[in-house]
Tab-separated table of C-alpha atoms and ligand atoms in Angstrom:
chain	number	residue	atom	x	y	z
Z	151	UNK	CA	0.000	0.000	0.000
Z	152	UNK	CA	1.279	3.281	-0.967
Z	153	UNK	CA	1.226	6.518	1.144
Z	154	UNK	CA	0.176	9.923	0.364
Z	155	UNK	CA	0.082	12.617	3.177
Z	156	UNK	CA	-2.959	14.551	3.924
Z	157	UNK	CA	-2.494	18.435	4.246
Z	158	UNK	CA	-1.650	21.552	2.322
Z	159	UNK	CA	1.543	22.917	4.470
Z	160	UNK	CA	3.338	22.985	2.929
Z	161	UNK	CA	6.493	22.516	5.832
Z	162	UNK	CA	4.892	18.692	6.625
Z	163	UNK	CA	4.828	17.815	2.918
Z	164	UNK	CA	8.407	18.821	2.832
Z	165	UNK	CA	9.489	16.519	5.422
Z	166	UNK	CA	7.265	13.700	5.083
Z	167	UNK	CA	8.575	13.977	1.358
Z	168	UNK	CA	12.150	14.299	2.912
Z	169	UNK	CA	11.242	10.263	4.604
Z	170	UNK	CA	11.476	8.942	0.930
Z	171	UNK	CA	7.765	6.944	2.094
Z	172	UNK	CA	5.647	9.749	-0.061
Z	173	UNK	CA	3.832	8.434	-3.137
Z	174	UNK	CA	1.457	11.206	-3.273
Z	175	UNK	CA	-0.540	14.238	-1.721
Z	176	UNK	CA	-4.073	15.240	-1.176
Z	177	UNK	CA	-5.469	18.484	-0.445
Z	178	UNK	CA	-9.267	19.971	0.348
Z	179	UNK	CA	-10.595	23.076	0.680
Z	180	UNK	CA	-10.995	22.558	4.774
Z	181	UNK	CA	-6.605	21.899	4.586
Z	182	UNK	CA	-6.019	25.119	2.503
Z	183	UNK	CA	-8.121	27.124	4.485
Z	184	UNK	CA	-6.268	25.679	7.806
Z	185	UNK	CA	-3.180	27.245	5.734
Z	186	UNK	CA	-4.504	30.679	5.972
Z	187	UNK	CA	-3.942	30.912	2.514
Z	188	UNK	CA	-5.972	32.971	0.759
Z	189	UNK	CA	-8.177	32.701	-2.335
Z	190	UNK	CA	-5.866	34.358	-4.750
Z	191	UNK	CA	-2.798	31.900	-3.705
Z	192	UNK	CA	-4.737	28.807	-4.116
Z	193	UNK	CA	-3.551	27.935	-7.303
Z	194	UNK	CA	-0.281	28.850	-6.390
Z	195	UNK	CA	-0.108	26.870	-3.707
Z	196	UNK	CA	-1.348	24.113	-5.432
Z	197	UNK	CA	1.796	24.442	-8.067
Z	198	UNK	CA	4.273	24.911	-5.254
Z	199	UNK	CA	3.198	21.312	-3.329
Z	200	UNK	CA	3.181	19.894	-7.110
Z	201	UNK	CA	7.193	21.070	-7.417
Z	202	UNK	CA	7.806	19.868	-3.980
Z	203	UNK	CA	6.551	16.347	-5.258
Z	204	UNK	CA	7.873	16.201	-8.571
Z	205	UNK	CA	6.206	13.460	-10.318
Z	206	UNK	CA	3.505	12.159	-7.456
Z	207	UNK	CA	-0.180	13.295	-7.848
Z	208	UNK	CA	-1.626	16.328	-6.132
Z	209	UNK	CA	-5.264	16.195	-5.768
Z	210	UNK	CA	-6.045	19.986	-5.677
Z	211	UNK	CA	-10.176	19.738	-5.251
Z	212	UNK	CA	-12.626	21.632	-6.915
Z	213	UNK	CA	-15.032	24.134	-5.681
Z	214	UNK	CA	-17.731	24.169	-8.629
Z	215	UNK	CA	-21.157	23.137	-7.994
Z	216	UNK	CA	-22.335	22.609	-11.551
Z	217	UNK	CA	-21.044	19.789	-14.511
Z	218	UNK	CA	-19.627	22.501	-16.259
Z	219	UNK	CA	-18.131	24.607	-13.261
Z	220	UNK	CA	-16.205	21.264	-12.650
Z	221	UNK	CA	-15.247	20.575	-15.941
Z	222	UNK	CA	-14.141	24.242	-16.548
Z	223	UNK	CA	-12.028	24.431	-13.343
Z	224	UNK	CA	-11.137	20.700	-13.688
Z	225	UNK	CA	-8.999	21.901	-16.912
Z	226	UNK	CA	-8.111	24.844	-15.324
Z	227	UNK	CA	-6.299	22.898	-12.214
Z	228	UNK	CA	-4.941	20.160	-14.665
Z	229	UNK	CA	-3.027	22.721	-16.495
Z	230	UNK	CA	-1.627	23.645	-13.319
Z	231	UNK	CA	1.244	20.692	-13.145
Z	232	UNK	CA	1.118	17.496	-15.035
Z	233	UNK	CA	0.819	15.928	-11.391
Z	234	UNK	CA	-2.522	17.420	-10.396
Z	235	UNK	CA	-5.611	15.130	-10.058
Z	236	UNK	CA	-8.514	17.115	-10.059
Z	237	UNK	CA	-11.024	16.332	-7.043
Z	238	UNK	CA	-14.174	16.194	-7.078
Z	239	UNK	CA	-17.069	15.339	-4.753
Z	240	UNK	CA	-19.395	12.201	-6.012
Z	241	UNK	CA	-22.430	13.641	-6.793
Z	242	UNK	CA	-24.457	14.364	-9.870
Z	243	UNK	CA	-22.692	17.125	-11.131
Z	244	UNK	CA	-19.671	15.339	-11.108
Z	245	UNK	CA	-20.095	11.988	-12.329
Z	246	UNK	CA	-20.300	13.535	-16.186
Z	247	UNK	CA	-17.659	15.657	-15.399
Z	248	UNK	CA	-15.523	13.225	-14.492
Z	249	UNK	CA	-16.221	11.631	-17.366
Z	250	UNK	CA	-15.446	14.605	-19.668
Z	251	UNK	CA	-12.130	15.133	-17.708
Z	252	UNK	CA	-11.034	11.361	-18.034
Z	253	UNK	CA	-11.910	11.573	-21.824
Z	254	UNK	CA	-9.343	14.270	-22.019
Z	255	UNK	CA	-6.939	12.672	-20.139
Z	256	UNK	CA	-7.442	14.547	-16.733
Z	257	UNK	CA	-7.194	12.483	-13.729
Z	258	UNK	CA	-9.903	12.800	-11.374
Z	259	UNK	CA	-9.883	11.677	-7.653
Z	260	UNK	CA	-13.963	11.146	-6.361
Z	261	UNK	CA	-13.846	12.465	-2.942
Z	262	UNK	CA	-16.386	12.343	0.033
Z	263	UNK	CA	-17.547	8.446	-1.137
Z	264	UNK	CA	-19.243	6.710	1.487
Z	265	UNK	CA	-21.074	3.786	0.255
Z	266	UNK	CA	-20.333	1.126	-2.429
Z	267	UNK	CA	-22.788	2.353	-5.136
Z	268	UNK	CA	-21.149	5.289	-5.071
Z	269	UNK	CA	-17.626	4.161	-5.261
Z	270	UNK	CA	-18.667	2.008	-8.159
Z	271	UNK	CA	-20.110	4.890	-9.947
Z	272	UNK	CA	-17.119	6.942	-9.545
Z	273	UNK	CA	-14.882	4.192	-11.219
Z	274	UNK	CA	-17.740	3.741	-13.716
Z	275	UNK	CA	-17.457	7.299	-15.217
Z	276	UNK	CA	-13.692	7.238	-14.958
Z	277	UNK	CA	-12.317	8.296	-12.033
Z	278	UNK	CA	-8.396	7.400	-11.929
Z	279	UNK	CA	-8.617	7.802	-7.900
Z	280	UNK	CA	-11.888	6.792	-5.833
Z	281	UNK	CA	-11.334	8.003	-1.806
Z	282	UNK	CA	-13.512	6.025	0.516
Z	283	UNK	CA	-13.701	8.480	4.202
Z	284	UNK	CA	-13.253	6.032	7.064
Z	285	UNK	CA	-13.071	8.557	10.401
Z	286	UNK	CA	-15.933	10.261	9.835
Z	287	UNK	CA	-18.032	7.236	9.793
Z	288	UNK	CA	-16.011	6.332	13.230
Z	289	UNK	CA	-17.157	10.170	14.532
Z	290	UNK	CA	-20.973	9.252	14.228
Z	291	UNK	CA	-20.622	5.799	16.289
Z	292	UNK	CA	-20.384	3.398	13.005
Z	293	UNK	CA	-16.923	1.191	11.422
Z	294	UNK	CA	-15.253	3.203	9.237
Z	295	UNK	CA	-13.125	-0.279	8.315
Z	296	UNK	CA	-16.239	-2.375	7.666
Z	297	UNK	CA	-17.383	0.039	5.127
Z	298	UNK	CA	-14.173	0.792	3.790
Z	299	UNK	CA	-13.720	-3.235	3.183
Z	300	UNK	CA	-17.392	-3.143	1.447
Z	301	UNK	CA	-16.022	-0.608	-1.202
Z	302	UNK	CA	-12.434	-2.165	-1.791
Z	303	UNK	CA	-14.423	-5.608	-2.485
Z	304	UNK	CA	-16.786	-3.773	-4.522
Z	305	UNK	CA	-14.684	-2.141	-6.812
Z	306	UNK	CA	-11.405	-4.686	-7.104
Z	307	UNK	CA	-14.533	-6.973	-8.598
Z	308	UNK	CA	-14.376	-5.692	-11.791
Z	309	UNK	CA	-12.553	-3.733	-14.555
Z	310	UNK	CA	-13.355	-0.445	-16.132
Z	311	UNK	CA	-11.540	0.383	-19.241
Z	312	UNK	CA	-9.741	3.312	-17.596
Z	313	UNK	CA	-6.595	4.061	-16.586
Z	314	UNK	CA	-5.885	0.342	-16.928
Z	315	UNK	CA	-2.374	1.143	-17.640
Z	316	UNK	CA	-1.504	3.134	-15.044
Z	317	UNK	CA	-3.307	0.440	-12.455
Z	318	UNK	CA	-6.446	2.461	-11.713
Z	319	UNK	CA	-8.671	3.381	-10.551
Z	320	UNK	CA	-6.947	3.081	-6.871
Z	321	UNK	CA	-8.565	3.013	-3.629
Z	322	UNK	CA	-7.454	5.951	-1.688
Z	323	UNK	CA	-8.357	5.417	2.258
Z	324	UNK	CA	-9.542	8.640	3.143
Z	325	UNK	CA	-10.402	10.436	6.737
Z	326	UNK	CA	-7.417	8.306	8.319
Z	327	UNK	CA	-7.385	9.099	11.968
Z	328	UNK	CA	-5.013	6.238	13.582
Z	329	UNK	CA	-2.116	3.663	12.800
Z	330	UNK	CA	-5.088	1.007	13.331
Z	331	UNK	CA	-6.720	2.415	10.000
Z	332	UNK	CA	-3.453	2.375	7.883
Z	333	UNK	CA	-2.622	-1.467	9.181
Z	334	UNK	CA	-6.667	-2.242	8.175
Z	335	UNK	CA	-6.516	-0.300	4.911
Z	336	UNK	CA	-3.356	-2.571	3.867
Z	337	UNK	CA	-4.887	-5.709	4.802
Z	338	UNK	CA	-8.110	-4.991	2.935
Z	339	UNK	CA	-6.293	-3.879	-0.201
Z	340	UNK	CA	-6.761	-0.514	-0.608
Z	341	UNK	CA	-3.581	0.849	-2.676
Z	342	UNK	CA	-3.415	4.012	-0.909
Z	343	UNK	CA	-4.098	5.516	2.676
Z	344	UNK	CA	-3.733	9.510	2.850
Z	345	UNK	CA	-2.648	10.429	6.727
Z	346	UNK	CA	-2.382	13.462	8.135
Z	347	UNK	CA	0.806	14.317	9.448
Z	348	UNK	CA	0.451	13.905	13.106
Z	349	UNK	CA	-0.745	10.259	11.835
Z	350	UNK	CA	1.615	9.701	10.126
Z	351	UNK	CA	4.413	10.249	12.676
Z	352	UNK	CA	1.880	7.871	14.827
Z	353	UNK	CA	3.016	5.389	12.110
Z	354	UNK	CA	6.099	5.065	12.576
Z	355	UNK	CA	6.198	4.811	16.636
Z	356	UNK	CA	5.982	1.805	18.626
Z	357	UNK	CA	6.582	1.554	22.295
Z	358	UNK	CA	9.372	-1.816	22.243
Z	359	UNK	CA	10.881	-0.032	19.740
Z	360	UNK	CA	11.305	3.167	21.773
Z	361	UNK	CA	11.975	0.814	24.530
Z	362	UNK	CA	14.502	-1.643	22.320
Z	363	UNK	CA	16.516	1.288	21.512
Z	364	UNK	CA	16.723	2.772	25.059
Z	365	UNK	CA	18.233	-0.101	26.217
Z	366	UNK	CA	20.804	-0.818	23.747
Z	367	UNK	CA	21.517	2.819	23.797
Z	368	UNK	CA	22.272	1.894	27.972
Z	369	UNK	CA	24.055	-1.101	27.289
Z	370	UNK	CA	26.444	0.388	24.311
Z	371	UNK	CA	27.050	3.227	26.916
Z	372	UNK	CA	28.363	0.083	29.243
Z	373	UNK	CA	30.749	-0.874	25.983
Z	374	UNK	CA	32.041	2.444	26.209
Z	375	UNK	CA	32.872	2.935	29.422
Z	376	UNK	CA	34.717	-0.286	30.069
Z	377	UNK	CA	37.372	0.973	27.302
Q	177	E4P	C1	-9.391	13.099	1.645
Q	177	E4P	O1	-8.772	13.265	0.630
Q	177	E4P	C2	-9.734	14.155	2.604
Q	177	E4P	O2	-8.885	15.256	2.382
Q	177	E4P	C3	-9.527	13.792	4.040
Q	177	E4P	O3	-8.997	12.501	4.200
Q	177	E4P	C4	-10.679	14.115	4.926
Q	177	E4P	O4	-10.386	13.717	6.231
Q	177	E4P	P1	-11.139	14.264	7.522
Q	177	E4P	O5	-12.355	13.441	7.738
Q	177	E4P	O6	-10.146	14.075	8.627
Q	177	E4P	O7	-11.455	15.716	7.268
């Protein structure tokens, strides 16, 4: 399972880039705003995340509410950086312009999918990323995981005649609040998890290894001392 980080500072995606673990980046308009960026340095911002991640896909999301709002600002993004992925939320308006976009080449990521009709739609009209929200479903009382599990099942089933080539479309595990939901997304198959930051570090603590490398630390310092 690959790992994209979930934020727009620009300072974390430096350094989680900087870990050589980074396959990608996702962005919404609730992580720009926590940024306090403002409206006119959006698109910049998006471009200056896309040079800090050469080559990996941004998902830079779109704020249109009608097909052609989305397909009109969907082109607009793309042009940004060859690495943007246009997001989009799944919804009416967006399922024919993701199809428009993916006819042109534009990768789109369907965002805010919580069920498996919906995921299957999204890969259906051509989405190259499909990004399943597991926290918030833990934030009203309900598994996150067990729907999550539904959607990878639902859409690994099948092919779709897009983005074949690249491997899509991938499951991106979205609203990832813990190490428990990265370990569950990999054993489920989805192909991506995006973590915030502070997750992310999570990720890579455990207490025996803090532990295991006190006490060699101690023990070394023995090795030393007996010289
Ligand atoms: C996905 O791409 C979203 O940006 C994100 O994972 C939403 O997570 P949240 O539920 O923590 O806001």
């Amino acid at each position: 399972m690959k790992f994209f980080i979930d934020t727009a500072d620009l300072d974390e995606i430096r350094e989680a880039a900087s870990w050589g673990v980074l396959s990608g980046v996702t962005t919404n308009p609730s992580l720009y705003a926590r940024t306090g960026g403002k409206l006119a340095d959006f698109e910049p911002h998006m471009v200056k995340i896309c040079e800090i991640c050469e080559g990996l896909p941004v998902s830079a999301e779109s704020t249109a509410n009608t097909t052609e709002e989305m397909i009109a600002e969907g082109r607009r993004l793309a042009a940004l950086a060859p690495n943007i992925v246009v997001k989009l939320p799944v919804c009416e308006a967006s399922l024919p312009a993701t199809h428009q976009l993916a006819s042109e080449g534009i990768r789109v990521n369907m965002t805010l999918v919580f069920s498996a009709p919906q995921a299957l739609m999204a890969a259906r009209a051509g989405a190259r990323y499909i990004s399943p929200f597991v926290g918030r479903f833990d934030d009203i009382g309900d598994e996150g995981l067990d729907h999550l599990a539904e959607m990878v099942t639902a859409v690994k089933n099948y092919t779709y005649g897009y983005w074949d080539e690249e491997g899509g479309p991938e499951i991106i595990t979205a609203s990832v609040r813990t190490p428990h939901h990265v370990t569950q997304a990999a054993l489920l198959g989805a192909d991506i998890a995006t973590v915030p930051f502070g997750a992310l570090k999570k990720c890579l603590k455990h207490p025996l290894t803090d532990q295991g490398l006190a006490s060699f630390e101690a023990d070394w310092a023995k090795v030393v001392a007996s010289q």
